[in-house]
Tab-separated table of C-alpha atoms and ligand atoms in Angstrom:
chain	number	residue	atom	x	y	z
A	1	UNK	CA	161.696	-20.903	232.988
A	2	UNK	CA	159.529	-22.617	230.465
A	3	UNK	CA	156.303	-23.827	230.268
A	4	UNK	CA	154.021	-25.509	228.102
A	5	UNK	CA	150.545	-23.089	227.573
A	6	UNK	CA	148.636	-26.652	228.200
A	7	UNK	CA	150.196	-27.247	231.708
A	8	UNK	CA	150.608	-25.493	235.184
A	9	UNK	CA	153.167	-22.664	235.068
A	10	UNK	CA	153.287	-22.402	238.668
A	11	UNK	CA	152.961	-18.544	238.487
A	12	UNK	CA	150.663	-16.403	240.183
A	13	UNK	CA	149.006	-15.282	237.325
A	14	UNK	CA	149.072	-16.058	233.569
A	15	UNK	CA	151.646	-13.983	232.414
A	16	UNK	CA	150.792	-13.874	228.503
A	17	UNK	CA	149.327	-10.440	227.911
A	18	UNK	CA	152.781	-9.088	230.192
A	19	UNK	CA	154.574	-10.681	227.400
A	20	UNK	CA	153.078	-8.813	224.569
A	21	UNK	CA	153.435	-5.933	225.952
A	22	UNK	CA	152.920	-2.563	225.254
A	23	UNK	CA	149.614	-2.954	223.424
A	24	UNK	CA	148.081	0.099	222.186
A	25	UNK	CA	144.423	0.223	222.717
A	26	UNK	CA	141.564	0.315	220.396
A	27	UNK	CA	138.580	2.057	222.112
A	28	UNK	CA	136.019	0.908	219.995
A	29	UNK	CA	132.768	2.720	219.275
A	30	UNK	CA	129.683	1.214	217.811
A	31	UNK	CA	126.209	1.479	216.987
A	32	UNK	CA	123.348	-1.510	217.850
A	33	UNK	CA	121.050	-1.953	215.172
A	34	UNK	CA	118.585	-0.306	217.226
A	35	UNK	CA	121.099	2.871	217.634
A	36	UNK	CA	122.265	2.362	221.095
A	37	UNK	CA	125.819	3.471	221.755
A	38	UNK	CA	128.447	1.466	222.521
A	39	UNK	CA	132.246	2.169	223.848
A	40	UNK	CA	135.010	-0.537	225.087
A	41	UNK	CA	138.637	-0.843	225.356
A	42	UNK	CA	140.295	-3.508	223.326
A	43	UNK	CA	143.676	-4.276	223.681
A	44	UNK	CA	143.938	-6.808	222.258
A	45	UNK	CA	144.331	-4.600	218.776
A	46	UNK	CA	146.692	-3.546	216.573
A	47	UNK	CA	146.997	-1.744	212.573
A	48	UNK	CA	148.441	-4.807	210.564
A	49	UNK	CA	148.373	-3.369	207.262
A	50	UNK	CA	149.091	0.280	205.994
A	51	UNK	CA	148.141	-0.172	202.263
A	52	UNK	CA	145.236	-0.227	202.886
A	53	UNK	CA	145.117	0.267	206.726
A	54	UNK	CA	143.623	-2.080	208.458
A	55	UNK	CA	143.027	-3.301	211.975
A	56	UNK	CA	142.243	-6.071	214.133
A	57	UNK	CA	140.446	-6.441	217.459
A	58	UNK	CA	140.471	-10.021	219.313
A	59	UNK	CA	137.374	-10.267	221.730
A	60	UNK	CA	137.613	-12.856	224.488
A	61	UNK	CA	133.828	-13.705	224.065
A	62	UNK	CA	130.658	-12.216	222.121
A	63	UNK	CA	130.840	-8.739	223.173
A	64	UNK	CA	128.413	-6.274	222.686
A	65	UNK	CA	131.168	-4.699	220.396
A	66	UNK	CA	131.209	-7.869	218.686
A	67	UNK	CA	127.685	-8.230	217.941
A	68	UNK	CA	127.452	-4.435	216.564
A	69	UNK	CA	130.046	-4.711	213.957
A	70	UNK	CA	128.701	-7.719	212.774
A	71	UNK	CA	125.159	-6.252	212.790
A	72	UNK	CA	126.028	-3.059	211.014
A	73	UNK	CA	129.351	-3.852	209.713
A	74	UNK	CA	131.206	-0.246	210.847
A	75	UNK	CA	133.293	0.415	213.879
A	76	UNK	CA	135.352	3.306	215.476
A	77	UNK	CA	139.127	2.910	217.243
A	78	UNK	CA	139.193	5.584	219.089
A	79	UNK	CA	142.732	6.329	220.958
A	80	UNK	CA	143.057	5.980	224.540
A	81	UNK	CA	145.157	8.868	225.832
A	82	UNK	CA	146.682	9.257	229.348
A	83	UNK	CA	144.410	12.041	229.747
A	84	UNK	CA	141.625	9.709	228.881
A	85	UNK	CA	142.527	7.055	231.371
A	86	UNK	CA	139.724	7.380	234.165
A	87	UNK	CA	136.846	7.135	231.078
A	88	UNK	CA	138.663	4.256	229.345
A	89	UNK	CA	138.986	2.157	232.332
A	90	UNK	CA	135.213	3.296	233.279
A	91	UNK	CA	133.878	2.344	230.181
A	92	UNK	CA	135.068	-1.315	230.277
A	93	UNK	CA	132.586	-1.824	233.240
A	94	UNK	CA	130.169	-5.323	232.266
A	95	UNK	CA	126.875	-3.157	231.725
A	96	UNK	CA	123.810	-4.361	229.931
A	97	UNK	CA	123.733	-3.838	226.092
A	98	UNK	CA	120.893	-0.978	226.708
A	99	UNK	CA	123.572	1.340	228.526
A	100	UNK	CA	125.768	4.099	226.700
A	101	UNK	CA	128.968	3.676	227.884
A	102	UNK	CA	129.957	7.169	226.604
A	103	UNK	CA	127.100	8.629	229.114
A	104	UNK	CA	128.628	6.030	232.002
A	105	UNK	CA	131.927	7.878	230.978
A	106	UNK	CA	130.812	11.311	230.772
A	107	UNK	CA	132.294	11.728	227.236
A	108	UNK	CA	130.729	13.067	223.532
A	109	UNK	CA	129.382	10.975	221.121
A	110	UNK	CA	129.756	12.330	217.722
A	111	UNK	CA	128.736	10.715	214.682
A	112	UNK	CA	131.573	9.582	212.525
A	113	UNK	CA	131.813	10.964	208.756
A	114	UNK	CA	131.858	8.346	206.769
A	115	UNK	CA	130.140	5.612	209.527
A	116	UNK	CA	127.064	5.892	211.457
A	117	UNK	CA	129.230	4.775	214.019
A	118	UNK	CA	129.987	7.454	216.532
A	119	UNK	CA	133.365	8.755	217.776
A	120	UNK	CA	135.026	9.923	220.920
A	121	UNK	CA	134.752	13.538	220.303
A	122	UNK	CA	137.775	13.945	223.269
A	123	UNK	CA	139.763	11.571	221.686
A	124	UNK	CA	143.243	13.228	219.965
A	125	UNK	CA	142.620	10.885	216.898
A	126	UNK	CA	140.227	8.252	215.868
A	127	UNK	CA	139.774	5.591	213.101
A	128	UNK	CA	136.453	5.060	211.227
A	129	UNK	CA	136.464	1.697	210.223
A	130	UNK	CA	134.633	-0.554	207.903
A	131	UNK	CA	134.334	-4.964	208.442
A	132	UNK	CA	136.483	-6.883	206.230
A	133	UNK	CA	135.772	-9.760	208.289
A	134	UNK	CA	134.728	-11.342	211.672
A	135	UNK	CA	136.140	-14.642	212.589
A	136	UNK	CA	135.480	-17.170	215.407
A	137	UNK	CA	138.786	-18.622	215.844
A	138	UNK	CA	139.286	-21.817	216.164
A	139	UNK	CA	142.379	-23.865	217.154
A	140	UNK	CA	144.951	-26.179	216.424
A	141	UNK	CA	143.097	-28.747	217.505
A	142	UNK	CA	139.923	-28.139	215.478
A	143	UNK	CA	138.239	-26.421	218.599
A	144	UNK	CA	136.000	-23.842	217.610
A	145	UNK	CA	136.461	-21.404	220.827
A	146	UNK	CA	134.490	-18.760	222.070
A	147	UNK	CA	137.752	-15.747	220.676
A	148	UNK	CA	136.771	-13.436	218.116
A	149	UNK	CA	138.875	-11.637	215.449
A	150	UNK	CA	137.595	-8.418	213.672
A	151	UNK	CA	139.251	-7.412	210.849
A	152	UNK	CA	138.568	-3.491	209.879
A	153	UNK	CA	139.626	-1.474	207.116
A	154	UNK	CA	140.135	2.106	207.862
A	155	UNK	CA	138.168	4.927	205.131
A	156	UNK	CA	138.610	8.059	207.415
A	157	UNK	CA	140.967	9.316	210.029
A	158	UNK	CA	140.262	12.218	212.869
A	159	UNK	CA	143.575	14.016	214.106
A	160	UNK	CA	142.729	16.459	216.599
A	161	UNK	CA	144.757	19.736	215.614
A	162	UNK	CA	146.395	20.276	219.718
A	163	UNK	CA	148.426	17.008	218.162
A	164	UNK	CA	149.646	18.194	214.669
A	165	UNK	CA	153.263	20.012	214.514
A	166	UNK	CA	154.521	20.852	211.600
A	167	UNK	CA	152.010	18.174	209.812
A	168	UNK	CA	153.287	15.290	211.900
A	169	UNK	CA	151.867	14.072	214.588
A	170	UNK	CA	153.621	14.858	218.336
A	171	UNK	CA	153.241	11.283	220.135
A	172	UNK	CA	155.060	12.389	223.250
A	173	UNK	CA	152.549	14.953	223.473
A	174	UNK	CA	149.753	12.963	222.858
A	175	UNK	CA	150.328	10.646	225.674
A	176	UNK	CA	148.724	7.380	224.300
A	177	UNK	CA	148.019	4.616	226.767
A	178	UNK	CA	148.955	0.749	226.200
A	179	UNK	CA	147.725	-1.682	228.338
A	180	UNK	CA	150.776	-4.497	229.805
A	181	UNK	CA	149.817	-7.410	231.622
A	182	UNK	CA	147.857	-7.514	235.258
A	183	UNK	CA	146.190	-4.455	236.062
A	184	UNK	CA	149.495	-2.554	234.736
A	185	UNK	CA	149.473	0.511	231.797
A	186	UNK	CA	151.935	2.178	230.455
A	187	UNK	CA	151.734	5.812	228.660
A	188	UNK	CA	154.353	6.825	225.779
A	189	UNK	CA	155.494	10.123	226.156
A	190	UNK	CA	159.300	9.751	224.927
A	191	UNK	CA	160.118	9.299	221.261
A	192	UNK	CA	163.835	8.664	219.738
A	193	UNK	CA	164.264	7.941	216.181
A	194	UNK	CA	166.603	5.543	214.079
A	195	UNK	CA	167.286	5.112	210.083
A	196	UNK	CA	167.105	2.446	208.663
A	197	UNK	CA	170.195	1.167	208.171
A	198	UNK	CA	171.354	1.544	204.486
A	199	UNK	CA	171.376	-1.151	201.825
A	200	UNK	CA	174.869	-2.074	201.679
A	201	UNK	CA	176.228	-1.933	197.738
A	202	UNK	CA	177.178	-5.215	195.820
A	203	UNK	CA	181.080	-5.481	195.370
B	301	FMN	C1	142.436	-1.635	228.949
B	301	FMN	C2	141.455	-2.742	228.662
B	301	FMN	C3	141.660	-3.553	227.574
B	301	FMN	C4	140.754	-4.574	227.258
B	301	FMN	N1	140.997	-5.363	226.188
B	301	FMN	C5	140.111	-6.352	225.867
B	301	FMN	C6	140.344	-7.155	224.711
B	301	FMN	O1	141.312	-6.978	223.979
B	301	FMN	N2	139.433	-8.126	224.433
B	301	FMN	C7	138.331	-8.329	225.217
B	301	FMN	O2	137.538	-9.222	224.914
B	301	FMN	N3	138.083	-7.553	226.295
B	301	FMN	C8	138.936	-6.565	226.637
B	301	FMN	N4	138.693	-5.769	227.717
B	301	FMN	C9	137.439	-5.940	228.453
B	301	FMN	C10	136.277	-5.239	227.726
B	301	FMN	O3	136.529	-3.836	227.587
B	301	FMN	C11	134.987	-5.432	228.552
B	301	FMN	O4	134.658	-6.821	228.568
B	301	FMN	C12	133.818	-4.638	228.038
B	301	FMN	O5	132.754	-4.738	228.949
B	301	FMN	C13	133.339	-5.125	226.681
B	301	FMN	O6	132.316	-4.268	226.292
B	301	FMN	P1	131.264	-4.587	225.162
B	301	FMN	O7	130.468	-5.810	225.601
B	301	FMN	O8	130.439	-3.330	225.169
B	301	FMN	O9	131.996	-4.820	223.886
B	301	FMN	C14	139.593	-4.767	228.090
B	301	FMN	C15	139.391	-3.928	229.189
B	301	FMN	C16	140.313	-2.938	229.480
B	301	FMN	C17	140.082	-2.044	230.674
């Protein structure tokens, strides 16, 4: 089938985000100006850079995640593990700015290192991130929508030790959580690898 994004596609549900799937998930931490807590699951995130790393987060409307990172300009990924799942999902809940998500959770705040941002403390790893930029999108058309972008750069990285083998991290073991499309996740806990193939050498 195809259809055009502007028209009926006749499905039972939009079936974009099932598309670009796996998505990891940022589980973003923040501070309010006023030092309330903040935690919620973004999927729509990704690294996009490595030199320097950097990541984005797209918010479907001005979020209270939003309106922190503008405010203070900081921002923690945190990484949603399978382990994890119950207090992800849990934190997503539409609560008024004045509640901690990480008490609605039942998980530890701890302030980050080099952000007053605070961190996941369960998490197996988490990014500390500073604002490059945050950018109402606006379309093709010229619309200016209500879709944010965050742009982060990252200046510290937490690796819980349970994760590190031999220096590298063990992914199958961690168990990190992507979010697919409807009410579908997926977890990652099988890892192959593949070289690259080989430039070939001019005759
Ligand atoms: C797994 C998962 C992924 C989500 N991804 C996004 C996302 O990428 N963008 C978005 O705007 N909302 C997303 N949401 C919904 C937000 O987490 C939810 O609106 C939350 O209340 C926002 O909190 P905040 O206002 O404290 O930022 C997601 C929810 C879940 C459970």
């Amino acid at each position: 089938m195809f259809y055009e994004v502007n028209k009926p596609h006749g499905l039972p549900h939009n079936p974009f985000k099932a598309i670009v799937a796996p998505r990891p998930i940022g589980w973003v931490s923040t501070l309010s100006q006023d030092g309330i807590r903040n935690l919620a699951p973004y999927s729509f995130f990704n690294a996009v850079c490595d030199a320097p790393p950097m990541v984005v987060i797209g918010s479907s409307g001005y979020k209270d995640s939003v309106r922190n990172i503008e405010e203070t300009g900081e921002f923690v990924c945190n990484q949603a593990t399978l382990d994890l799942a119950d207090a992800m999902n849990l934190s997503s809940a539409m609560v008024d700015s004045d509640v901690d998500e990480f008490a609605l959770a039942g998980l530890t705040a701890k302030g980050g290192n080099l952000v007053k941002a605070p961190r996941v403390l369960e998490a197996k790893t988490s990014l500390e991130c500073k604002v490059v930029n945050v950018q109402r999108l606006v379309d093709i058309d010229g619309n200016v929508t209500n879709s944010w972008l965050i742009l982060g750069q990252v200046v510290g990285v937490h690796i819980d030790d349970s994760v590190l083998e031999n220096g590298m991290l063990n992914v199958a073991k961690m168990k990190p959580l992507a979010r697919l499309g409807y009410m579908d996740y997926s977890v990652t806990d099988k890892v192959f690898q593949m070289k690259r193939p080989a430039v070939p050498e001019k005759a």
